[in-house]
Tab-separated table of C-alpha atoms in Angstrom:
chain	number	residue	atom	x	y	z
A	1	UNK	CA	-7.796	-7.938	-143.333
A	2	UNK	CA	-8.313	-6.399	-146.732
A	3	UNK	CA	-5.230	-5.736	-148.826
A	4	UNK	CA	-6.402	-2.111	-148.941
A	5	UNK	CA	-6.294	-1.829	-145.146
A	6	UNK	CA	-10.054	-1.222	-144.843
A	7	UNK	CA	-12.974	-3.482	-143.979
A	8	UNK	CA	-15.641	-4.607	-146.471
A	9	UNK	CA	-13.423	-3.929	-149.478
A	10	UNK	CA	-13.153	-5.650	-152.855
A	11	UNK	CA	-10.892	-5.205	-155.840
A	12	UNK	CA	-11.882	-4.760	-159.473
A	13	UNK	CA	-9.075	-5.563	-161.900
A	14	UNK	CA	-8.978	-4.044	-165.372
A	15	UNK	CA	-6.410	-4.539	-168.127
A	16	UNK	CA	-4.151	-1.818	-166.770
A	17	UNK	CA	-4.985	-1.234	-163.092
A	18	UNK	CA	-6.637	-2.460	-159.893
A	19	UNK	CA	-9.370	-0.447	-158.171
A	20	UNK	CA	-10.338	-1.023	-154.530
A	21	UNK	CA	-13.918	-0.220	-153.523
A	22	UNK	CA	-14.990	0.023	-149.863
A	23	UNK	CA	-18.493	-0.823	-148.648
A	24	UNK	CA	-20.242	-0.041	-145.368
A	25	UNK	CA	-20.979	-3.637	-144.370
A	26	UNK	CA	-20.512	-7.279	-145.345
A	27	UNK	CA	-24.067	-7.296	-146.697
A	28	UNK	CA	-23.376	-4.360	-149.000
A	29	UNK	CA	-20.119	-5.991	-150.087
A	30	UNK	CA	-21.947	-9.216	-151.011
A	31	UNK	CA	-24.581	-7.216	-152.897
A	32	UNK	CA	-21.915	-5.479	-154.997
A	33	UNK	CA	-20.067	-8.704	-155.793
A	34	UNK	CA	-23.326	-10.452	-156.682
A	35	UNK	CA	-24.394	-7.610	-158.989
A	36	UNK	CA	-21.002	-7.289	-160.688
A	37	UNK	CA	-20.781	-11.056	-161.196
A	38	UNK	CA	-24.063	-10.995	-163.102
A	39	UNK	CA	-22.957	-8.018	-165.189
A	40	UNK	CA	-19.628	-9.608	-166.131
A	41	UNK	CA	-21.136	-13.038	-166.893
A	42	UNK	CA	-24.964	-12.887	-167.042
A	43	UNK	CA	-25.284	-16.448	-168.391
A	44	UNK	CA	-22.976	-18.058	-165.845
A	45	UNK	CA	-25.792	-19.823	-163.976
A	46	UNK	CA	-27.166	-21.290	-167.216
A	47	UNK	CA	-24.167	-23.439	-168.145
A	48	UNK	CA	-21.945	-26.135	-166.658
A	49	UNK	CA	-18.956	-24.687	-164.772
A	50	UNK	CA	-15.767	-26.275	-163.522
A	51	UNK	CA	-15.188	-24.438	-160.260
A	52	UNK	CA	-11.856	-24.682	-158.494
A	53	UNK	CA	-11.898	-23.428	-154.893
A	54	UNK	CA	-9.168	-23.094	-152.297
A	55	UNK	CA	-9.111	-22.647	-148.526
A	56	UNK	CA	-5.893	-21.578	-146.795
A	57	UNK	CA	-5.507	-21.587	-143.015
A	58	UNK	CA	-2.575	-19.490	-141.765
A	59	UNK	CA	-2.195	-20.927	-138.278
A	60	UNK	CA	1.068	-20.034	-136.516
A	61	UNK	CA	4.850	-19.590	-136.828
A	62	UNK	CA	7.787	-20.454	-134.586
A	63	UNK	CA	11.534	-19.818	-134.075
A	64	UNK	CA	11.221	-16.053	-134.514
A	65	UNK	CA	12.577	-13.148	-132.419
A	66	UNK	CA	10.178	-10.836	-130.563
A	67	UNK	CA	9.059	-8.607	-133.436
A	68	UNK	CA	5.842	-7.887	-135.357
A	69	UNK	CA	5.017	-10.111	-138.341
A	70	UNK	CA	2.340	-10.708	-140.962
A	71	UNK	CA	1.844	-13.277	-143.736
A	72	UNK	CA	1.032	-12.764	-147.410
A	73	UNK	CA	-0.513	-15.468	-149.601
A	74	UNK	CA	0.203	-15.460	-153.341
A	75	UNK	CA	-1.354	-17.632	-156.033
A	76	UNK	CA	1.501	-17.878	-158.515
A	77	UNK	CA	2.738	-14.267	-158.504
A	78	UNK	CA	-0.556	-12.590	-157.577
A	79	UNK	CA	-0.933	-11.312	-154.013
A	80	UNK	CA	-4.389	-12.448	-152.880
A	81	UNK	CA	-4.555	-11.858	-149.130
A	82	UNK	CA	-2.615	-11.062	-145.969
A	83	UNK	CA	-3.016	-11.623	-142.262
A	84	UNK	CA	-3.058	-9.021	-139.546
A	85	UNK	CA	0.247	-7.994	-137.982
A	86	UNK	CA	1.018	-9.908	-134.795
A	87	UNK	CA	3.651	-9.436	-132.107
A	88	UNK	CA	5.556	-12.486	-130.954
A	89	UNK	CA	4.773	-13.091	-127.261
A	90	UNK	CA	4.692	-16.618	-125.870
A	91	UNK	CA	3.564	-17.644	-129.362
A	92	UNK	CA	2.914	-16.208	-132.813
A	93	UNK	CA	-0.620	-17.287	-133.668
A	94	UNK	CA	-2.961	-16.023	-136.397
A	95	UNK	CA	-5.594	-18.710	-136.932
A	96	UNK	CA	-6.927	-16.879	-139.993
A	97	UNK	CA	-8.894	-18.561	-142.794
A	98	UNK	CA	-8.979	-17.394	-146.416
A	99	UNK	CA	-11.455	-18.763	-148.963
A	100	UNK	CA	-11.128	-18.447	-152.740
A	101	UNK	CA	-13.493	-19.781	-155.378
A	102	UNK	CA	-13.985	-19.653	-159.127
A	103	UNK	CA	-10.201	-19.556	-159.491
A	104	UNK	CA	-8.228	-19.254	-162.677
A	105	UNK	CA	-5.564	-21.865	-163.378
A	106	UNK	CA	-2.572	-21.557	-161.047
A	107	UNK	CA	0.380	-23.810	-160.241
A	108	UNK	CA	1.636	-22.854	-156.806
A	109	UNK	CA	0.773	-21.223	-153.493
A	110	UNK	CA	3.488	-18.931	-152.158
A	111	UNK	CA	3.560	-18.050	-148.455
A	112	UNK	CA	5.641	-14.992	-147.515
A	113	UNK	CA	6.391	-13.964	-143.915
A	114	UNK	CA	7.216	-10.276	-143.429
A	115	UNK	CA	8.548	-8.411	-140.389
A	116	UNK	CA	7.080	-4.959	-139.787
A	117	UNK	CA	9.553	-2.268	-138.726
A	118	UNK	CA	8.924	0.882	-136.688
A	119	UNK	CA	8.316	2.985	-139.804
A	120	UNK	CA	5.678	0.421	-140.900
A	121	UNK	CA	7.897	-0.745	-143.755
A	122	UNK	CA	8.191	-4.491	-143.976
A	123	UNK	CA	11.027	-6.787	-144.970
A	124	UNK	CA	10.779	-10.412	-146.038
A	125	UNK	CA	11.841	-12.871	-143.336
A	126	UNK	CA	11.311	-15.969	-145.451
A	127	UNK	CA	8.986	-17.709	-147.846
A	128	UNK	CA	7.892	-21.146	-148.987
A	129	UNK	CA	6.145	-22.502	-152.059
A	130	UNK	CA	3.543	-25.254	-152.217
A	131	UNK	CA	3.006	-26.949	-155.578
A	132	UNK	CA	-0.673	-27.771	-156.093
A	133	UNK	CA	0.394	-30.910	-157.999
A	134	UNK	CA	1.424	-32.295	-154.593
A	135	UNK	CA	-2.088	-31.799	-153.142
A	136	UNK	CA	-4.914	-34.319	-153.238
A	137	UNK	CA	-8.180	-32.764	-154.369
A	138	UNK	CA	-10.808	-32.537	-151.646
A	139	UNK	CA	-8.439	-33.408	-148.769
A	140	UNK	CA	-6.981	-31.137	-146.096
A	141	UNK	CA	-3.196	-30.896	-145.995
A	142	UNK	CA	-1.545	-29.509	-142.865
A	143	UNK	CA	2.173	-29.176	-142.278
A	144	UNK	CA	4.991	-27.083	-140.826
A	145	UNK	CA	6.830	-25.450	-143.720
A	146	UNK	CA	10.385	-24.150	-143.543
A	147	UNK	CA	10.655	-20.456	-144.449
A	148	UNK	CA	13.617	-19.805	-146.747
A	149	UNK	CA	15.221	-16.359	-146.167
A	150	UNK	CA	15.942	-14.080	-149.183
A	151	UNK	CA	19.648	-13.955	-148.252
A	152	UNK	CA	21.921	-16.589	-146.785
A	153	UNK	CA	22.038	-16.005	-143.004
A	154	UNK	CA	25.310	-15.574	-141.147
A	155	UNK	CA	26.232	-16.798	-137.685
A	156	UNK	CA	23.956	-19.006	-135.603
A	157	UNK	CA	20.549	-19.287	-137.229
A	158	UNK	CA	17.453	-21.300	-136.443
A	159	UNK	CA	15.141	-21.735	-139.422
A	160	UNK	CA	11.672	-20.239	-138.878
A	161	UNK	CA	8.694	-22.463	-139.644
A	162	UNK	CA	5.066	-21.716	-140.396
A	163	UNK	CA	2.073	-24.014	-139.969
A	164	UNK	CA	-0.303	-23.918	-142.919
A	165	UNK	CA	-3.395	-25.968	-143.745
A	166	UNK	CA	-4.736	-26.127	-147.302
A	167	UNK	CA	-7.762	-27.625	-149.011
A	168	UNK	CA	-8.104	-27.541	-152.802
A	169	UNK	CA	-11.345	-28.612	-154.461
A	170	UNK	CA	-12.391	-29.021	-158.062
A	171	UNK	CA	-16.139	-29.175	-158.490
A	172	UNK	CA	-18.553	-29.417	-161.392
A	173	UNK	CA	-21.388	-26.930	-160.981
A	174	UNK	CA	-24.446	-27.638	-163.118
A	175	UNK	CA	-26.828	-25.012	-164.524
A	176	UNK	CA	-28.860	-23.585	-161.657
A	177	UNK	CA	-32.217	-24.864	-162.940
A	178	UNK	CA	-30.799	-28.433	-162.794
A	179	UNK	CA	-30.815	-28.169	-158.995
A	180	UNK	CA	-34.519	-27.306	-158.746
A	181	UNK	CA	-35.641	-30.874	-157.769
A	182	UNK	CA	-32.818	-31.021	-155.228
A	183	UNK	CA	-33.792	-27.623	-153.828
A	184	UNK	CA	-37.440	-28.681	-153.603
A	185	UNK	CA	-36.392	-31.785	-151.692
A	186	UNK	CA	-34.290	-29.720	-149.277
A	187	UNK	CA	-36.997	-27.144	-148.530
A	188	UNK	CA	-39.521	-29.915	-147.781
A	189	UNK	CA	-37.265	-32.450	-146.068
A	190	UNK	CA	-34.377	-30.590	-144.397
A	191	UNK	CA	-35.468	-31.622	-140.894
A	192	UNK	CA	-35.954	-35.262	-141.877
A	193	UNK	CA	-32.565	-35.280	-143.588
A	194	UNK	CA	-30.811	-33.947	-140.482
A	195	UNK	CA	-32.638	-36.396	-138.217
A	196	UNK	CA	-31.566	-39.373	-140.326
A	197	UNK	CA	-27.931	-38.317	-140.668
A	198	UNK	CA	-27.387	-36.954	-137.112
A	199	UNK	CA	-26.020	-40.138	-135.560
A	200	UNK	CA	-23.718	-40.840	-138.517
A	201	UNK	CA	-21.944	-37.466	-138.644
A	202	UNK	CA	-18.878	-36.205	-136.820
A	203	UNK	CA	-19.089	-32.804	-135.091
A	204	UNK	CA	-17.192	-31.250	-138.010
A	205	UNK	CA	-19.601	-32.769	-140.537
A	206	UNK	CA	-22.607	-31.549	-138.550
A	207	UNK	CA	-21.236	-28.028	-138.746
A	208	UNK	CA	-20.573	-28.360	-142.493
A	209	UNK	CA	-24.091	-29.654	-143.138
A	210	UNK	CA	-25.734	-26.920	-141.050
A	211	UNK	CA	-23.701	-24.185	-142.766
A	212	UNK	CA	-24.439	-25.324	-146.316
A	213	UNK	CA	-28.135	-25.856	-145.566
A	214	UNK	CA	-28.592	-22.451	-143.959
A	215	UNK	CA	-26.816	-20.549	-146.747
A	216	UNK	CA	-29.163	-22.180	-149.250
A	217	UNK	CA	-32.389	-21.964	-147.222
A	218	UNK	CA	-31.809	-18.321	-146.238
A	219	UNK	CA	-31.298	-17.456	-149.894
A	220	UNK	CA	-34.792	-18.831	-150.564
A	221	UNK	CA	-36.280	-17.473	-147.291
A	222	UNK	CA	-36.790	-20.946	-145.796
A	223	UNK	CA	-34.179	-20.854	-143.017
A	224	UNK	CA	-36.624	-19.645	-140.347
A	225	UNK	CA	-38.956	-22.623	-140.785
A	226	UNK	CA	-36.085	-25.112	-140.687
A	227	UNK	CA	-34.532	-23.576	-137.552
A	228	UNK	CA	-37.844	-23.359	-135.732
A	229	UNK	CA	-38.555	-27.048	-136.432
A	230	UNK	CA	-35.105	-28.384	-135.584
A	231	UNK	CA	-34.937	-26.365	-132.348
A	232	UNK	CA	-38.375	-27.586	-131.222
A	233	UNK	CA	-37.370	-31.157	-132.075
A	234	UNK	CA	-34.347	-30.685	-129.800
A	235	UNK	CA	-36.710	-29.483	-127.040
A	236	UNK	CA	-38.920	-32.561	-127.454
A	237	UNK	CA	-35.936	-34.931	-127.293
A	238	UNK	CA	-34.186	-33.342	-124.297
A	239	UNK	CA	-35.488	-34.718	-120.987
A	240	UNK	CA	-33.347	-32.520	-118.723
A	241	UNK	CA	-33.937	-28.791	-119.505
A	242	UNK	CA	-30.535	-27.904	-118.010
A	243	UNK	CA	-28.864	-29.853	-120.838
A	244	UNK	CA	-30.764	-28.048	-123.568
A	245	UNK	CA	-28.463	-26.639	-126.251
A	246	UNK	CA	-25.374	-27.944	-124.439
A	247	UNK	CA	-24.406	-30.674	-126.920
A	248	UNK	CA	-22.859	-30.745	-130.373
A	249	UNK	CA	-26.014	-31.454	-132.335
A	250	UNK	CA	-26.966	-30.226	-135.797
A	251	UNK	CA	-29.531	-27.972	-134.080
A	252	UNK	CA	-26.943	-26.229	-131.875
A	253	UNK	CA	-24.527	-25.880	-134.810
A	254	UNK	CA	-27.311	-24.459	-136.984
A	255	UNK	CA	-28.238	-21.841	-134.376
A	256	UNK	CA	-24.562	-20.885	-133.892
A	257	UNK	CA	-24.075	-20.419	-137.629
A	258	UNK	CA	-27.342	-18.519	-138.112
A	259	UNK	CA	-26.530	-16.136	-135.268
A	260	UNK	CA	-23.216	-15.270	-136.961
A	261	UNK	CA	-24.761	-15.180	-140.427
A	262	UNK	CA	-27.548	-12.762	-139.528
A	263	UNK	CA	-26.216	-11.096	-136.382
A	264	UNK	CA	-22.593	-10.267	-137.219
A	265	UNK	CA	-23.244	-6.585	-138.028
A	266	UNK	CA	-25.435	-6.215	-134.937
A	267	UNK	CA	-22.708	-7.806	-132.787
A	268	UNK	CA	-20.037	-5.452	-134.156
A	269	UNK	CA	-22.217	-2.388	-133.621
A	270	UNK	CA	-22.893	-3.486	-130.041
A	271	UNK	CA	-19.506	-4.653	-128.776
A	272	UNK	CA	-16.675	-3.587	-131.087
A	273	UNK	CA	-15.923	-0.277	-129.307
A	274	UNK	CA	-16.150	-2.022	-125.929
A	275	UNK	CA	-13.578	-4.602	-127.037
A	276	UNK	CA	-11.346	-1.857	-128.432
A	277	UNK	CA	-11.527	-0.012	-125.093
A	278	UNK	CA	-10.406	-3.107	-123.156
A	279	UNK	CA	-7.503	-3.718	-125.528
A	280	UNK	CA	-6.267	-0.153	-125.099
A	281	UNK	CA	-6.851	0.036	-121.329
A	282	UNK	CA	-3.879	-0.253	-118.975
A	283	UNK	CA	-5.970	-0.916	-115.844
A	284	UNK	CA	-5.669	-4.082	-113.751
A	285	UNK	CA	-8.701	-6.373	-113.559
A	286	UNK	CA	-7.579	-9.500	-111.696
A	287	UNK	CA	-9.940	-10.217	-108.771
A	288	UNK	CA	-8.646	-13.642	-107.757
A	289	UNK	CA	-6.151	-12.913	-104.954
A	290	UNK	CA	-4.210	-16.115	-105.733
A	291	UNK	CA	-3.442	-14.731	-109.214
A	292	UNK	CA	-2.789	-11.101	-108.367
A	293	UNK	CA	0.683	-9.643	-108.914
A	294	UNK	CA	2.531	-7.975	-106.012
A	295	UNK	CA	1.458	-4.365	-105.543
A	296	UNK	CA	-2.003	-4.759	-107.061
A	297	UNK	CA	-4.919	-3.357	-105.046
A	298	UNK	CA	-7.787	-5.839	-104.622
A	299	UNK	CA	-10.500	-3.200	-104.108
A	300	UNK	CA	-9.355	-1.129	-107.094
A	301	UNK	CA	-9.332	-4.210	-109.328
A	302	UNK	CA	-12.876	-5.054	-108.236
A	303	UNK	CA	-14.009	-1.537	-109.084
A	304	UNK	CA	-12.319	-1.743	-112.503
A	305	UNK	CA	-13.997	-5.067	-113.198
A	306	UNK	CA	-17.407	-3.797	-112.123
A	307	UNK	CA	-17.081	-0.749	-114.402
A	308	UNK	CA	-16.291	-2.941	-117.418
A	309	UNK	CA	-19.190	-5.304	-116.733
A	310	UNK	CA	-21.575	-2.366	-116.246
A	311	UNK	CA	-20.478	-0.931	-119.573
A	312	UNK	CA	-20.823	-4.232	-121.457
A	313	UNK	CA	-24.274	-4.861	-119.997
A	314	UNK	CA	-25.455	-1.316	-120.764
A	315	UNK	CA	-24.395	-1.708	-124.395
A	316	UNK	CA	-26.179	-5.046	-124.738
A	317	UNK	CA	-29.314	-3.783	-123.005
A	318	UNK	CA	-29.605	-0.695	-125.202
A	319	UNK	CA	-29.051	-2.693	-128.394
A	320	UNK	CA	-32.564	-4.208	-128.410
A	321	UNK	CA	-33.805	-1.530	-130.820
A	322	UNK	CA	-31.252	-2.703	-133.396
A	323	UNK	CA	-31.814	-6.418	-132.870
A	324	UNK	CA	-32.016	-8.164	-136.288
A	325	UNK	CA	-35.663	-8.748	-137.233
A	326	UNK	CA	-34.844	-12.231	-138.607
A	327	UNK	CA	-33.606	-13.305	-135.166
A	328	UNK	CA	-36.454	-11.596	-133.339
A	329	UNK	CA	-38.940	-13.381	-135.585
A	330	UNK	CA	-37.231	-16.741	-134.967
A	331	UNK	CA	-37.156	-16.253	-131.184
A	332	UNK	CA	-40.779	-15.087	-131.285
A	333	UNK	CA	-41.864	-18.248	-133.082
A	334	UNK	CA	-39.976	-20.477	-130.651
A	335	UNK	CA	-41.395	-18.595	-127.653
A	336	UNK	CA	-44.945	-18.930	-129.018
A	337	UNK	CA	-44.617	-22.665	-129.664
A	338	UNK	CA	-43.143	-23.278	-126.212
A	339	UNK	CA	-45.932	-21.286	-124.547
A	340	UNK	CA	-48.601	-23.216	-126.472
A	341	UNK	CA	-46.969	-26.445	-125.286
A	342	UNK	CA	-47.068	-25.189	-121.682
A	343	UNK	CA	-43.259	-24.865	-121.526
A	344	UNK	CA	-42.732	-21.107	-121.313
A	345	UNK	CA	-39.617	-21.463	-119.124
A	346	UNK	CA	-37.968	-23.568	-121.822
A	347	UNK	CA	-38.293	-20.693	-124.314
A	348	UNK	CA	-36.329	-18.433	-121.943
A	349	UNK	CA	-33.541	-21.037	-121.717
A	350	UNK	CA	-33.487	-21.411	-125.492
A	351	UNK	CA	-33.257	-17.667	-126.122
A	352	UNK	CA	-30.604	-17.010	-123.453
A	353	UNK	CA	-28.682	-20.061	-124.662
A	354	UNK	CA	-28.726	-18.751	-128.223
A	355	UNK	CA	-28.060	-15.037	-127.742
A	356	UNK	CA	-25.847	-15.091	-124.640
A	357	UNK	CA	-24.210	-18.461	-124.063
A	358	UNK	CA	-23.538	-19.105	-127.761
A	359	UNK	CA	-23.162	-15.545	-129.100
A	360	UNK	CA	-22.463	-12.585	-126.783
A	361	UNK	CA	-20.350	-14.460	-124.218
A	362	UNK	CA	-18.125	-16.337	-126.709
A	363	UNK	CA	-17.697	-13.071	-128.646
A	364	UNK	CA	-16.527	-11.256	-125.497
A	365	UNK	CA	-14.251	-14.130	-124.514
A	366	UNK	CA	-12.726	-14.634	-128.002
A	367	UNK	CA	-13.426	-11.436	-129.976
A	368	UNK	CA	-11.059	-12.293	-132.835
A	369	UNK	CA	-13.198	-15.342	-133.710
A	370	UNK	CA	-16.183	-13.004	-134.219
A	371	UNK	CA	-14.263	-10.361	-136.204
A	372	UNK	CA	-14.521	-7.824	-133.373
A	373	UNK	CA	-10.750	-7.377	-133.448
A	374	UNK	CA	-7.789	-8.716	-135.385
A	375	UNK	CA	-5.536	-8.885	-132.351
A	376	UNK	CA	-4.977	-11.967	-130.214
A	377	UNK	CA	-5.325	-10.722	-126.604
A	378	UNK	CA	-2.415	-10.616	-124.193
A	379	UNK	CA	-2.685	-12.259	-120.786
A	380	UNK	CA	-4.151	-9.232	-118.941
A	381	UNK	CA	-6.662	-8.346	-121.664
A	382	UNK	CA	-7.626	-11.985	-122.068
A	383	UNK	CA	-8.288	-12.315	-118.346
A	384	UNK	CA	-10.523	-9.220	-118.343
A	385	UNK	CA	-12.511	-10.605	-121.291
A	386	UNK	CA	-12.943	-13.986	-119.572
A	387	UNK	CA	-14.131	-12.430	-116.289
A	388	UNK	CA	-16.563	-10.111	-118.090
A	389	UNK	CA	-17.991	-13.043	-120.055
A	390	UNK	CA	-18.337	-15.042	-116.817
A	391	UNK	CA	-20.495	-12.364	-115.222
A	392	UNK	CA	-22.731	-11.918	-118.288
A	393	UNK	CA	-23.073	-15.699	-118.558
A	394	UNK	CA	-24.100	-16.059	-114.898
A	395	UNK	CA	-26.630	-13.286	-115.406
A	396	UNK	CA	-28.011	-15.115	-118.469
A	397	UNK	CA	-28.247	-18.283	-116.354
A	398	UNK	CA	-29.898	-16.285	-113.518
A	399	UNK	CA	-27.216	-17.748	-111.237
A	400	UNK	CA	-25.100	-16.168	-108.495
A	401	UNK	CA	-21.392	-16.858	-107.964
A	402	UNK	CA	-20.170	-19.187	-105.237
A	403	UNK	CA	-18.233	-22.394	-104.601
A	404	UNK	CA	-15.107	-22.579	-106.768
A	405	UNK	CA	-15.711	-19.030	-108.000
A	406	UNK	CA	-16.195	-17.427	-104.612
A	407	UNK	CA	-13.714	-14.714	-105.632
A	408	UNK	CA	-16.404	-13.479	-108.076
A	409	UNK	CA	-19.109	-13.224	-105.395
A	410	UNK	CA	-18.638	-9.441	-105.204
A	411	UNK	CA	-20.504	-9.375	-108.561
A	412	UNK	CA	-23.590	-11.104	-107.120
A	413	UNK	CA	-25.105	-7.717	-106.277
A	414	UNK	CA	-24.834	-6.779	-109.951
A	415	UNK	CA	-26.351	-10.101	-111.085
A	416	UNK	CA	-29.330	-9.744	-108.731
A	417	UNK	CA	-30.002	-6.127	-109.689
A	418	UNK	CA	-29.741	-6.869	-113.443
A	419	UNK	CA	-32.161	-9.824	-113.529
A	420	UNK	CA	-35.302	-7.686	-114.109
A	421	UNK	CA	-33.587	-5.955	-117.023
A	422	UNK	CA	-32.493	-9.329	-118.401
A	423	UNK	CA	-36.125	-10.509	-118.377
A	424	UNK	CA	-37.132	-7.263	-120.079
A	425	UNK	CA	-34.430	-7.666	-122.749
A	426	UNK	CA	-35.361	-11.289	-123.499
A	427	UNK	CA	-39.009	-10.298	-123.812
A	428	UNK	CA	-38.224	-7.446	-126.201
A	429	UNK	CA	-36.050	-9.503	-128.548
A	430	UNK	CA	-38.681	-12.227	-128.809
A	431	UNK	CA	-41.861	-10.138	-129.034
A	432	UNK	CA	-43.839	-10.704	-132.246
A	433	UNK	CA	-43.002	-8.168	-134.934
A	434	UNK	CA	-45.747	-5.587	-135.478
A	435	UNK	CA	-45.334	-5.561	-139.250
A	436	UNK	CA	-43.842	-7.705	-141.961
A	437	UNK	CA	-40.135	-7.380	-142.598
A	438	UNK	CA	-37.854	-8.266	-145.474
A	439	UNK	CA	-35.691	-11.251	-144.619
A	440	UNK	CA	-31.953	-10.619	-144.745
A	441	UNK	CA	-30.600	-11.413	-148.198
A	442	UNK	CA	-27.121	-12.921	-148.337
A	443	UNK	CA	-26.609	-12.043	-152.015
A	444	UNK	CA	-24.885	-15.366	-152.576
A	445	UNK	CA	-23.313	-15.027	-156.019
A	446	UNK	CA	-22.069	-18.614	-155.633
A	447	UNK	CA	-25.397	-20.285	-154.887
A	448	UNK	CA	-24.664	-22.852	-157.610
A	449	UNK	CA	-21.360	-23.699	-155.926
A	450	UNK	CA	-23.132	-24.007	-152.537
A	451	UNK	CA	-25.774	-26.340	-153.979
A	452	UNK	CA	-23.107	-28.438	-155.683
A	453	UNK	CA	-21.087	-28.582	-152.458
A	454	UNK	CA	-24.089	-29.744	-150.435
A	455	UNK	CA	-25.044	-32.347	-153.034
A	456	UNK	CA	-21.466	-33.679	-153.064
A	457	UNK	CA	-21.341	-33.675	-149.245
A	458	UNK	CA	-24.637	-35.560	-148.912
A	459	UNK	CA	-23.802	-38.070	-151.632
A	460	UNK	CA	-20.505	-38.904	-149.922
A	461	UNK	CA	-22.097	-39.205	-146.472
A	462	UNK	CA	-25.052	-41.290	-147.681
A	463	UNK	CA	-22.878	-43.678	-149.667
A	464	UNK	CA	-20.713	-44.177	-146.575
A	465	UNK	CA	-23.725	-45.645	-144.751
A	466	UNK	CA	-22.760	-49.255	-145.429
A	467	UNK	CA	-25.574	-51.833	-145.693
A	468	UNK	CA	-23.843	-53.610	-142.798
A	469	UNK	CA	-24.751	-50.721	-140.518
A	470	UNK	CA	-28.140	-50.524	-138.901
A	471	UNK	CA	-30.226	-48.725	-141.458
A	472	UNK	CA	-33.987	-48.907	-141.815
A	473	UNK	CA	-35.984	-49.102	-145.031
A	474	UNK	CA	-37.448	-45.694	-144.152
A	475	UNK	CA	-33.933	-44.287	-143.996
A	476	UNK	CA	-33.122	-45.742	-147.412
A	477	UNK	CA	-36.264	-44.445	-149.071
A	478	UNK	CA	-35.853	-40.999	-147.536
A	479	UNK	CA	-32.336	-40.571	-148.870
A	480	UNK	CA	-32.676	-42.171	-152.311
A	481	UNK	CA	-33.815	-38.893	-153.994
A	482	UNK	CA	-30.422	-37.363	-153.164
A	483	UNK	CA	-28.313	-40.018	-154.891
């Protein structure tokens, strides 16, 4: 969360004070930062920069009593970020990621764990320092760190530990116009590049490549063309339609990232209040009799579950009017190309796979990963989210419950009755737009850093393709312009 306690907030530091400014959305926040960056340093993109960036993962802590805790991250003595407050249950897990770039010189990272009391005041439980001289540039470092308490403990005491992962990078960013040939190559050859590298990349590297490419291409309004082409290539290469968009390909990673990039505000507007309602609801939702606690009423639980699913589906169905035009345009293009190829049913699978199986359902099942909440769900809330996502997923697959999930068969009536509305929804979010729209601008004030990161990533990957490996002359000639 923001240090100010509000979303979409940034801090402007002057010589004698810090001012926090709150925006209405991530997009507005990016626009402000982009504009202020150009005002403060209008010639930044015209000169060589040495950009130091840092990523800190605050993962989890252990050996702590059942209280509420949060973590602060300092660079030297400057507080830069904090996690949400979490209650120790079976575990104390945050899984939060913080990114910093264009950093001033600093020597150490200080991690401080605080315990929140009933009056919301917090006391320090312990802290640890990480000297950046001990880190290797460009490599991830993950470890359990001992938290040293501010006062010497008395009696029996088990030292608390916190798991932190860190990646520090130092990168040379050239003047923006230097990247013009590279950018031209990317806009004309992104699909070819991905096709050549696909078999040589790990799943993590595929995700990194897709993310960097999309941030650059969207900035220059070329992301739609790339996504349309790579998705249709996936269609052409998948013999079994039931396996479409089920693997860890660059195409599936690219769609996942683009959905979050463009659809995050839409997702929050659609589901955030629904998620909040489930978290604050004391009702029972378990419908598997083998997992029900003594005293729970099976029929009442079914009714509670049905009410939640009805509410989630109603919110999704009514959201079509606010569906992001970038996504509607992309789905419209894919639908049109599939229909021209005589594969109209494939377009339905692609759209449901993108919007439901890879977006709505994962967001319902794990809302903290989609910034719909900061809280990690307890067992009861988590179970309700999983069951709700199951029903919506079966509806998106046009499949009834049975077999191993016979206990969910009471929802088959809902699935059957909602299928016509599902068809209607899919049609509406993929209908051609009646007029031109302005593509979503990311206001990437660090476009030079993104280009430099992608160039460094590609150079490293291409050079790792040893001549001993099977590599055609076409592959060599296609990649030479990047080296």
